């Protein structure tokens, strides 16, 4: 967790090979985790100048816009990433998931549910996608049967993740 040394190394990698989008992406992520959104956005923009289909950079831009309260811009970024689902299904699944959270905030629950389900269709072996939708069913729709199904599927896919078991246990206990 030595961010200063990591920053030096990422910057050196960029100096040596500024045409590699991964170098810019990793430094952008570091800036993001240091809450330096301005520098992170610049690095993610450079990534997209090099490779306009780099979905993870698009997704992070959406997350930054969301954190800054720029919800319309966040949704546009997520839509940009979703449009690249054929190139990067897993990355697009994250964009669907993040856009679903935006729709939750806007209380557009039908759209949120559709996005969580689309994320699962793109990344069906990812337990987190089911876990996310289970939380949505439980907290927003109060549909405990659907939440139970998704927690159970998350456990089937990742039985070593304690949150899957814990949340299903709470659902059993409280409902």
PDB file of C-alpha atoms in Angstrom:
ATOM      1  CA  UNK A   1       0.000   0.000   0.000  1.00  0.00           C
ATOM      2  CA  UNK A   2       2.839   2.406  -0.743  1.00  0.00           C
ATOM      3  CA  UNK A   3       0.963   4.707  -3.092  1.00  0.00           C
ATOM      4  CA  UNK A   4       3.840   7.140  -3.493  1.00  0.00           C
ATOM      5  CA  UNK A   5       6.156   4.440  -4.815  1.00  0.00           C
ATOM      6  CA  UNK A   6       3.398   3.023  -6.991  1.00  0.00           C
ATOM      7  CA  UNK A   7       2.811   6.476  -8.451  1.00  0.00           C
ATOM      8  CA  UNK A   8       6.509   6.827  -9.276  1.00  0.00           C
ATOM      9  CA  UNK A   9       6.535   3.442 -10.994  1.00  0.00           C
ATOM     10  CA  UNK A  10       3.358   4.059 -12.991  1.00  0.00           C
ATOM     11  CA  UNK A  11       4.688   7.428 -14.085  1.00  0.00           C
ATOM     12  CA  UNK A  12       7.993   5.837 -15.156  1.00  0.00           C
ATOM     13  CA  UNK A  13       6.077   3.191 -17.106  1.00  0.00           C
ATOM     14  CA  UNK A  14       4.195   5.987 -18.890  1.00  0.00           C
ATOM     15  CA  UNK A  15       7.486   7.755 -19.675  1.00  0.00           C
ATOM     16  CA  UNK A  16       8.876   4.546 -21.171  1.00  0.00           C
ATOM     17  CA  UNK A  17       5.712   3.514 -23.001  1.00  0.00           C
ATOM     18  CA  UNK A  18       3.059   6.203 -23.165  1.00  0.00           C
ATOM     19  CA  UNK A  19       1.196   4.265 -25.842  1.00  0.00           C
ATOM     20  CA  UNK A  20       0.225   1.448 -23.489  1.00  0.00           C
ATOM     21  CA  UNK A  21      -3.245   2.242 -22.119  1.00  0.00           C
ATOM     22  CA  UNK A  22      -2.700  -0.061 -19.135  1.00  0.00           C
ATOM     23  CA  UNK A  23       0.009   2.254 -17.824  1.00  0.00           C
ATOM     24  CA  UNK A  24      -2.349   5.238 -17.864  1.00  0.00           C
ATOM     25  CA  UNK A  25      -5.252   3.163 -16.521  1.00  0.00           C
ATOM     26  CA  UNK A  26      -3.324   1.911 -13.506  1.00  0.00           C
ATOM     27  CA  UNK A  27      -2.097   5.372 -12.633  1.00  0.00           C
ATOM     28  CA  UNK A  28      -5.643   6.690 -13.065  1.00  0.00           C
ATOM     29  CA  UNK A  29      -6.926   4.060 -10.642  1.00  0.00           C
ATOM     30  CA  UNK A  30      -4.255   5.057  -8.154  1.00  0.00           C
ATOM     31  CA  UNK A  31      -5.301   8.699  -8.434  1.00  0.00           C
ATOM     32  CA  UNK A  32      -8.924   7.640  -7.998  1.00  0.00           C
ATOM     33  CA  UNK A  33      -8.131   5.735  -4.806  1.00  0.00           C
ATOM     34  CA  UNK A  34      -6.234   8.786  -3.564  1.00  0.00           C
ATOM     35  CA  UNK A  35      -9.406  10.857  -4.206  1.00  0.00           C
ATOM     36  CA  UNK A  36      -7.629  12.884  -6.865  1.00  0.00           C
ATOM     37  CA  UNK A  37     -10.498  12.806  -9.338  1.00  0.00           C
ATOM     38  CA  UNK A  38      -9.109  15.502 -11.639  1.00  0.00           C
ATOM     39  CA  UNK A  39      -5.878  13.622 -12.314  1.00  0.00           C
ATOM     40  CA  UNK A  40      -7.729  10.312 -12.516  1.00  0.00           C
ATOM     41  CA  UNK A  41     -10.100  11.681 -15.158  1.00  0.00           C
ATOM     42  CA  UNK A  42      -7.151  13.009 -17.197  1.00  0.00           C
ATOM     43  CA  UNK A  43      -5.456   9.622 -17.127  1.00  0.00           C
ATOM     44  CA  UNK A  44      -8.658   7.792 -18.038  1.00  0.00           C
ATOM     45  CA  UNK A  45      -9.188  10.228 -20.894  1.00  0.00           C
ATOM     46  CA  UNK A  46      -5.664   9.426 -22.130  1.00  0.00           C
ATOM     47  CA  UNK A  47      -6.514   5.722 -21.946  1.00  0.00           C
ATOM     48  CA  UNK A  48      -9.533   6.344 -24.154  1.00  0.00           C
ATOM     49  CA  UNK A  49      -7.495   8.398 -26.632  1.00  0.00           C
ATOM     50  CA  UNK A  50      -5.266   5.350 -27.056  1.00  0.00           C
ATOM     51  CA  UNK A  51      -8.072   2.757 -26.921  1.00  0.00           C
ATOM     52  CA  UNK A  52     -11.647   4.018 -27.136  1.00  0.00           C
ATOM     53  CA  UNK A  53     -12.953   0.551 -26.210  1.00  0.00           C
ATOM     54  CA  UNK A  54     -11.243   0.349 -22.800  1.00  0.00           C
ATOM     55  CA  UNK A  55     -14.439  -0.253 -20.815  1.00  0.00           C
ATOM     56  CA  UNK A  56     -12.858  -0.202 -17.355  1.00  0.00           C
ATOM     57  CA  UNK A  57     -11.628   3.368 -17.914  1.00  0.00           C
ATOM     58  CA  UNK A  58     -15.109   4.352 -19.074  1.00  0.00           C
ATOM     59  CA  UNK A  59     -16.626   2.738 -15.988  1.00  0.00           C
ATOM     60  CA  UNK A  60     -14.263   4.556 -13.627  1.00  0.00           C
ATOM     61  CA  UNK A  61     -15.146   7.858 -15.292  1.00  0.00           C
ATOM     62  CA  UNK A  62     -18.787   7.055 -14.532  1.00  0.00           C
ATOM     63  CA  UNK A  63     -17.956   6.263 -10.919  1.00  0.00           C
ATOM     64  CA  UNK A  64     -16.078   9.544 -10.537  1.00  0.00           C
ATOM     65  CA  UNK A  65     -18.955  11.515 -12.055  1.00  0.00           C
ATOM     66  CA  UNK A  66     -21.332   9.718  -9.712  1.00  0.00           C
ATOM     67  CA  UNK A  67     -19.194  10.547  -6.688  1.00  0.00           C
ATOM     68  CA  UNK A  68     -19.170  14.180  -7.764  1.00  0.00           C
ATOM     69  CA  UNK A  69     -22.974  14.210  -8.000  1.00  0.00           C
ATOM     70  CA  UNK A  70     -22.926  14.469 -11.799  1.00  0.00           C
ATOM     71  CA  UNK A  71     -25.457  11.703 -12.235  1.00  0.00           C
ATOM     72  CA  UNK A  72     -26.394  12.442 -15.849  1.00  0.00           C
ATOM     73  CA  UNK A  73     -22.732  12.286 -16.870  1.00  0.00           C
ATOM     74  CA  UNK A  74     -22.284   9.069 -14.910  1.00  0.00           C
ATOM     75  CA  UNK A  75     -25.204   7.422 -16.706  1.00  0.00           C
ATOM     76  CA  UNK A  76     -23.813   8.539 -20.076  1.00  0.00           C
ATOM     77  CA  UNK A  77     -20.459   6.951 -19.270  1.00  0.00           C
ATOM     78  CA  UNK A  78     -22.108   3.722 -18.180  1.00  0.00           C
ATOM     79  CA  UNK A  79     -24.122   3.681 -21.404  1.00  0.00           C
ATOM     80  CA  UNK A  80     -20.912   4.209 -23.338  1.00  0.00           C
ATOM     81  CA  UNK A  81     -19.421   1.138 -21.626  1.00  0.00           C
ATOM     82  CA  UNK A  82     -22.585  -0.914 -22.083  1.00  0.00           C
ATOM     83  CA  UNK A  83     -22.429  -0.241 -25.818  1.00  0.00           C
ATOM     84  CA  UNK A  84     -19.134  -2.152 -25.848  1.00  0.00           C
ATOM     85  CA  UNK A  85     -20.623  -5.338 -24.373  1.00  0.00           C
ATOM     86  CA  UNK A  86     -19.599  -7.437 -27.375  1.00  0.00           C
ATOM     87  CA  UNK A  87     -15.968  -6.389 -26.901  1.00  0.00           C
ATOM     88  CA  UNK A  88     -15.839  -6.597 -23.093  1.00  0.00           C
ATOM     89  CA  UNK A  89     -18.864  -8.347 -21.555  1.00  0.00           C
ATOM     90  CA  UNK A  90     -17.458  -8.328 -18.021  1.00  0.00           C
ATOM     91  CA  UNK A  91     -16.631  -4.623 -18.143  1.00  0.00           C
ATOM     92  CA  UNK A  92     -20.054  -3.839 -19.581  1.00  0.00           C
ATOM     93  CA  UNK A  93     -21.609  -5.877 -16.764  1.00  0.00           C
ATOM     94  CA  UNK A  94     -19.954  -3.517 -14.271  1.00  0.00           C
ATOM     95  CA  UNK A  95     -21.379  -0.579 -16.198  1.00  0.00           C
ATOM     96  CA  UNK A  96     -24.863  -2.124 -16.020  1.00  0.00           C
ATOM     97  CA  UNK A  97     -24.421  -2.671 -12.288  1.00  0.00           C
ATOM     98  CA  UNK A  98     -23.286   0.892 -11.687  1.00  0.00           C
ATOM     99  CA  UNK A  99     -26.068   2.336 -13.823  1.00  0.00           C
ATOM    100  CA  UNK A 100     -28.534   0.218 -11.838  1.00  0.00           C
ATOM    101  CA  UNK A 101     -27.327   1.964  -8.685  1.00  0.00           C
ATOM    102  CA  UNK A 102     -27.977   5.303 -10.365  1.00  0.00           C
ATOM    103  CA  UNK A 103     -31.506   4.203 -11.179  1.00  0.00           C
ATOM    104  CA  UNK A 104     -31.976   3.166  -7.538  1.00  0.00           C
ATOM    105  CA  UNK A 105     -31.090   6.722  -6.455  1.00  0.00           C
ATOM    106  CA  UNK A 106     -33.559   8.056  -8.993  1.00  0.00           C
ATOM    107  CA  UNK A 107     -36.177   5.558  -7.751  1.00  0.00           C
ATOM    108  CA  UNK A 108     -36.501   4.095 -11.221  1.00  0.00           C
ATOM    109  CA  UNK A 109     -36.692   0.569  -9.913  1.00  0.00           C
ATOM    110  CA  UNK A 110     -37.848  -1.100 -13.139  1.00  0.00           C
ATOM    111  CA  UNK A 111     -34.760   0.223 -14.914  1.00  0.00           C
ATOM    112  CA  UNK A 112     -32.525  -0.764 -12.014  1.00  0.00           C
ATOM    113  CA  UNK A 113     -33.877  -4.307 -12.014  1.00  0.00           C
ATOM    114  CA  UNK A 114     -33.408  -4.576 -15.776  1.00  0.00           C
ATOM    115  CA  UNK A 115     -29.800  -3.416 -15.471  1.00  0.00           C
ATOM    116  CA  UNK A 116     -28.969  -5.849 -12.674  1.00  0.00           C
ATOM    117  CA  UNK A 117     -30.437  -8.631 -14.792  1.00  0.00           C
ATOM    118  CA  UNK A 118     -28.491  -7.495 -17.858  1.00  0.00           C
ATOM    119  CA  UNK A 119     -25.288  -7.561 -15.815  1.00  0.00           C
ATOM    120  CA  UNK A 120     -26.042 -11.177 -14.917  1.00  0.00           C
ATOM    121  CA  UNK A 121     -26.703 -12.090 -18.549  1.00  0.00           C
ATOM    122  CA  UNK A 122     -23.323 -10.671 -19.549  1.00  0.00           C
ATOM    123  CA  UNK A 123     -21.393 -12.177 -16.631  1.00  0.00           C
ATOM    124  CA  UNK A 124     -23.431 -15.176 -15.431  1.00  0.00           C
ATOM    125  CA  UNK A 125     -20.601 -16.883 -13.546  1.00  0.00           C
ATOM    126  CA  UNK A 126     -19.830 -13.837 -11.398  1.00  0.00           C
ATOM    127  CA  UNK A 127     -21.311 -14.278  -7.921  1.00  0.00           C
ATOM    128  CA  UNK A 128     -21.162 -10.544  -7.265  1.00  0.00           C
ATOM    129  CA  UNK A 129     -23.723  -9.874  -9.980  1.00  0.00           C
ATOM    130  CA  UNK A 130     -26.286 -12.091  -8.161  1.00  0.00           C
ATOM    131  CA  UNK A 131     -25.325 -10.644  -4.781  1.00  0.00           C
ATOM    132  CA  UNK A 132     -25.905  -7.104  -6.061  1.00  0.00           C
ATOM    133  CA  UNK A 133     -29.329  -7.979  -7.442  1.00  0.00           C
ATOM    134  CA  UNK A 134     -30.236  -9.827  -4.241  1.00  0.00           C
ATOM    135  CA  UNK A 135     -29.550  -6.700  -2.209  1.00  0.00           C
ATOM    136  CA  UNK A 136     -31.670  -4.711  -4.641  1.00  0.00           C
ATOM    137  CA  UNK A 137     -34.562  -7.179  -4.353  1.00  0.00           C
ATOM    138  CA  UNK A 138     -34.301  -7.193  -0.586  1.00  0.00           C
ATOM    139  CA  UNK A 139     -33.835  -3.485   0.105  1.00  0.00           C
ATOM    140  CA  UNK A 140     -35.779  -1.779  -2.660  1.00  0.00           C
ATOM    141  CA  UNK A 141     -38.440  -4.191  -3.882  1.00  0.00           C
ATOM    142  CA  UNK A 142     -38.902  -6.090  -0.605  1.00  0.00           C
ATOM    143  CA  UNK A 143     -39.111  -9.255  -2.696  1.00  0.00           C
ATOM    144  CA  UNK A 144     -37.501 -11.671  -0.279  1.00  0.00           C
ATOM    145  CA  UNK A 145     -38.144 -14.760  -2.397  1.00  0.00           C
ATOM    146  CA  UNK A 146     -36.186 -13.338  -5.338  1.00  0.00           C
ATOM    147  CA  UNK A 147     -33.472 -12.101  -2.987  1.00  0.00           C
ATOM    148  CA  UNK A 148     -33.187 -15.588  -1.511  1.00  0.00           C
ATOM    149  CA  UNK A 149     -32.794 -17.127  -4.973  1.00  0.00           C
ATOM    150  CA  UNK A 150     -30.015 -14.698  -5.863  1.00  0.00           C
ATOM    151  CA  UNK A 151     -28.158 -15.096  -2.553  1.00  0.00           C
ATOM    152  CA  UNK A 152     -28.329 -18.855  -3.041  1.00  0.00           C
ATOM    153  CA  UNK A 153     -26.963 -18.553  -6.594  1.00  0.00           C
ATOM    154  CA  UNK A 154     -24.158 -16.295  -5.322  1.00  0.00           C
ATOM    155  CA  UNK A 155     -23.272 -18.986  -2.769  1.00  0.00           C
ATOM    156  CA  UNK A 156     -23.274 -21.673  -5.469  1.00  0.00           C
ATOM    157  CA  UNK A 157     -20.824 -19.605  -7.504  1.00  0.00           C
ATOM    158  CA  UNK A 158     -18.634 -18.467  -4.605  1.00  0.00           C
ATOM    159  CA  UNK A 159     -19.118 -20.497  -1.456  1.00  0.00           C
ATOM    160  CA  UNK A 160     -16.009 -18.976   0.135  1.00  0.00           C
ATOM    161  CA  UNK A 161     -17.422 -15.429   0.224  1.00  0.00           C
ATOM    162  CA  UNK A 162     -18.756 -14.845   3.744  1.00  0.00           C
ATOM    163  CA  UNK A 163     -21.017 -11.932   2.723  1.00  0.00           C
ATOM    164  CA  UNK A 164     -23.083 -14.290   0.564  1.00  0.00           C
ATOM    165  CA  UNK A 165     -23.769 -16.524   3.549  1.00  0.00           C
ATOM    166  CA  UNK A 166     -24.183 -13.655   5.993  1.00  0.00           C
ATOM    167  CA  UNK A 167     -26.758 -11.803   3.906  1.00  0.00           C
ATOM    168  CA  UNK A 168     -28.726 -14.950   3.205  1.00  0.00           C
ATOM    169  CA  UNK A 169     -28.651 -15.727   6.916  1.00  0.00           C
ATOM    170  CA  UNK A 170     -30.023 -12.286   7.731  1.00  0.00           C
ATOM    171  CA  UNK A 171     -32.760 -12.805   5.165  1.00  0.00           C
ATOM    172  CA  UNK A 172     -33.695 -16.139   6.742  1.00  0.00           C
ATOM    173  CA  UNK A 173     -33.553 -14.642  10.225  1.00  0.00           C
ATOM    174  CA  UNK A 174     -35.473 -11.425   9.548  1.00  0.00           C
ATOM    175  CA  UNK A 175     -38.094 -12.735   7.177  1.00  0.00           C
TER     176      UNK A 175
END
